[in-house]
mmCIF file of C-alpha atoms in Angstrom:
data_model
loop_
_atom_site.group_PDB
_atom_site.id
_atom_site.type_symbol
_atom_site.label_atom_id
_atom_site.label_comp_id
_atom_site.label_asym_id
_atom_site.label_seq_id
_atom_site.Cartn_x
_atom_site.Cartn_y
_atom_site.Cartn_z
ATOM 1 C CA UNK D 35 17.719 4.692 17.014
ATOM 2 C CA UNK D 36 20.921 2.756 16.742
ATOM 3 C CA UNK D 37 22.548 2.400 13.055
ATOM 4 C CA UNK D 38 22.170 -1.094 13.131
ATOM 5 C CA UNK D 39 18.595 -0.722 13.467
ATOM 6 C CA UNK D 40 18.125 1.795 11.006
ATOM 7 C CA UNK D 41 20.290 -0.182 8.399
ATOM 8 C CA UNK D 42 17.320 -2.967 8.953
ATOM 9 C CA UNK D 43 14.725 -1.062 8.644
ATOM 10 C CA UNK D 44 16.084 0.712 5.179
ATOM 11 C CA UNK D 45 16.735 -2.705 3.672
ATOM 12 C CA UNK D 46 13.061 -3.746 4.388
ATOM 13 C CA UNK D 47 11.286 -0.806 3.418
ATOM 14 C CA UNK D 48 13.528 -1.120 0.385
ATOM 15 C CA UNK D 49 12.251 -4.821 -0.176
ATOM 16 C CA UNK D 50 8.579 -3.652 0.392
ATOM 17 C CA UNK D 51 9.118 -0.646 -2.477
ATOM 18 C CA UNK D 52 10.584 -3.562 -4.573
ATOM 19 C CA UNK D 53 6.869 -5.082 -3.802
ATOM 20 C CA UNK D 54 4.976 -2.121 -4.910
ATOM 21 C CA UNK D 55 6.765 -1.470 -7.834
ATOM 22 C CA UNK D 56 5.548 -5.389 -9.312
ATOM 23 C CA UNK D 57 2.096 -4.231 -7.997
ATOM 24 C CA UNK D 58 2.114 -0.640 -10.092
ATOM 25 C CA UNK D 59 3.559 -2.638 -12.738
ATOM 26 C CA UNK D 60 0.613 -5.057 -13.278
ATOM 27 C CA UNK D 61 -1.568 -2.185 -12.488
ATOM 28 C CA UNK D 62 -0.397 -0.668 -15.590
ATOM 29 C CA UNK D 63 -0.227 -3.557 -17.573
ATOM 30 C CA UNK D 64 -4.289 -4.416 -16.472
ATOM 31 C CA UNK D 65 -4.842 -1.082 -17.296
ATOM 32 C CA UNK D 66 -3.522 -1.234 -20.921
ATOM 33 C CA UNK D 67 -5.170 -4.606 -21.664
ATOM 34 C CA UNK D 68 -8.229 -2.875 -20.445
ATOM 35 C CA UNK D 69 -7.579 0.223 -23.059
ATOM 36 C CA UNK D 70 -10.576 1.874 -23.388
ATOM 37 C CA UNK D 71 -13.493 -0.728 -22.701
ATOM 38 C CA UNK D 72 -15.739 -0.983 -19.954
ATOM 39 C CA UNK D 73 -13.912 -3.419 -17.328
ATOM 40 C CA UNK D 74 -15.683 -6.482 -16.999
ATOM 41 C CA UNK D 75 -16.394 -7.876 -13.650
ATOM 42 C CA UNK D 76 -13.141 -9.775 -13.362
ATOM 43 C CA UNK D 77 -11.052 -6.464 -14.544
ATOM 44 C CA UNK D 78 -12.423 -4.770 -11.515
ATOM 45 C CA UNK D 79 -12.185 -7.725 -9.058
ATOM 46 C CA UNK D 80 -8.133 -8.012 -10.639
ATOM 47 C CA UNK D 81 -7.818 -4.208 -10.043
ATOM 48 C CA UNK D 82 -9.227 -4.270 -6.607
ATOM 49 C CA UNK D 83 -6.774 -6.777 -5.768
ATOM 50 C CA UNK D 84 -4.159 -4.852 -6.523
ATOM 51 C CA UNK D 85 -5.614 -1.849 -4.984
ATOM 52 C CA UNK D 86 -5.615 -3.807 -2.496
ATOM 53 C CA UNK D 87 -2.251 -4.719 -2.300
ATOM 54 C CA UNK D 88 -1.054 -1.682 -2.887
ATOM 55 C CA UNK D 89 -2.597 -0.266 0.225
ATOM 56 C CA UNK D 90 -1.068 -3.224 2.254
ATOM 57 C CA UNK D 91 2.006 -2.305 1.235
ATOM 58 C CA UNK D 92 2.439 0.889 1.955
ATOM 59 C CA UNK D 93 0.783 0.536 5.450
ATOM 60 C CA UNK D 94 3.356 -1.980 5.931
ATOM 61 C CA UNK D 95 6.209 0.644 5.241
ATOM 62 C CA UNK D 96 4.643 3.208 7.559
ATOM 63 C CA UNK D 97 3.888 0.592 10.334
ATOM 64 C CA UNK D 98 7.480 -0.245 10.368
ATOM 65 C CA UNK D 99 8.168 3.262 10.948
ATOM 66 C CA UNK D 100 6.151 4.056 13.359
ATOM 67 C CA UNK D 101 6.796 1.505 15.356
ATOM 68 C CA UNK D 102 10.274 2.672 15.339
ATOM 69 C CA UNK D 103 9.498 5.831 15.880
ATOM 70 C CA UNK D 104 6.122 5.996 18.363
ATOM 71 C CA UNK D 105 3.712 3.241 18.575
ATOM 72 C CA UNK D 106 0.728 5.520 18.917
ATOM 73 C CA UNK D 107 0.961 7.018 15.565
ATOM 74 C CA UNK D 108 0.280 3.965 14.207
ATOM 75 C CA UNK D 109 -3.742 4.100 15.660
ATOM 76 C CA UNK D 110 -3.895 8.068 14.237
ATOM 77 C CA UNK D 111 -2.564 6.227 10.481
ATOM 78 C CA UNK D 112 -5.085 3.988 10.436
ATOM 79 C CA UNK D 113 -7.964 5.687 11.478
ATOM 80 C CA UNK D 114 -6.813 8.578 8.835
ATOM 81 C CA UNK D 115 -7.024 5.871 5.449
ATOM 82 C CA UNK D 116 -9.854 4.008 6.934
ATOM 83 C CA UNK D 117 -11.602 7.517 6.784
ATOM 84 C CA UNK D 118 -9.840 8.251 3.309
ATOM 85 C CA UNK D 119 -10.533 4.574 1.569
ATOM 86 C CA UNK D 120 -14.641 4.819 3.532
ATOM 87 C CA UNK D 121 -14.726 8.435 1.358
ATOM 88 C CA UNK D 122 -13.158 6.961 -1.874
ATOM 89 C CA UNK D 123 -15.848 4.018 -2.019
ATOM 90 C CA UNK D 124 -19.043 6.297 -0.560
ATOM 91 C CA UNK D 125 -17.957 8.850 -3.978
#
């Protein structure tokens, strides 16, 4: 991998880490308006979101990567937090 290349792909995963850290942020903050109520219907839908978004993000960072790296390890990634988020929401 050429510097160049690498030097690109540092800055964006940088940018994308920038990303998550908003996303933990309101996390936290969602979680400490919540204290220690039941969430209401919206509070779940909000933290899903961000669950959501969360996830995004960080497959975006390894996608990037592996694309560098090998293409196919992108398809073996997916498959393996597909399986891991299907066993999270069948618990």
């Amino acid at each position: 991998m050429k510097p160049s290349k690498i030097l690109l792909l540092r800055a964006e995963i940088e940018s994308d880490l920038a990303d998550l850290e908003k996303v933990v942020s309101e996390i936290a903050r969602l979680r400490m308006d919540i204290g220690s109520e039941e969430p209401s219907y919206r509070d779940k839908a909000a933290i899903g979101a961000l669950l959501h978004s969360f996830y995004n993000g960080i497959e975006s960072i390894l996608k990037r990567i592996a694309v560098e790296i090998d293409e196919s390890v992108l398809e073996k990634f997916r498959y393996d937090i597909e399986s891991f988020f299907t066993a999270i929401s069948e618990s």
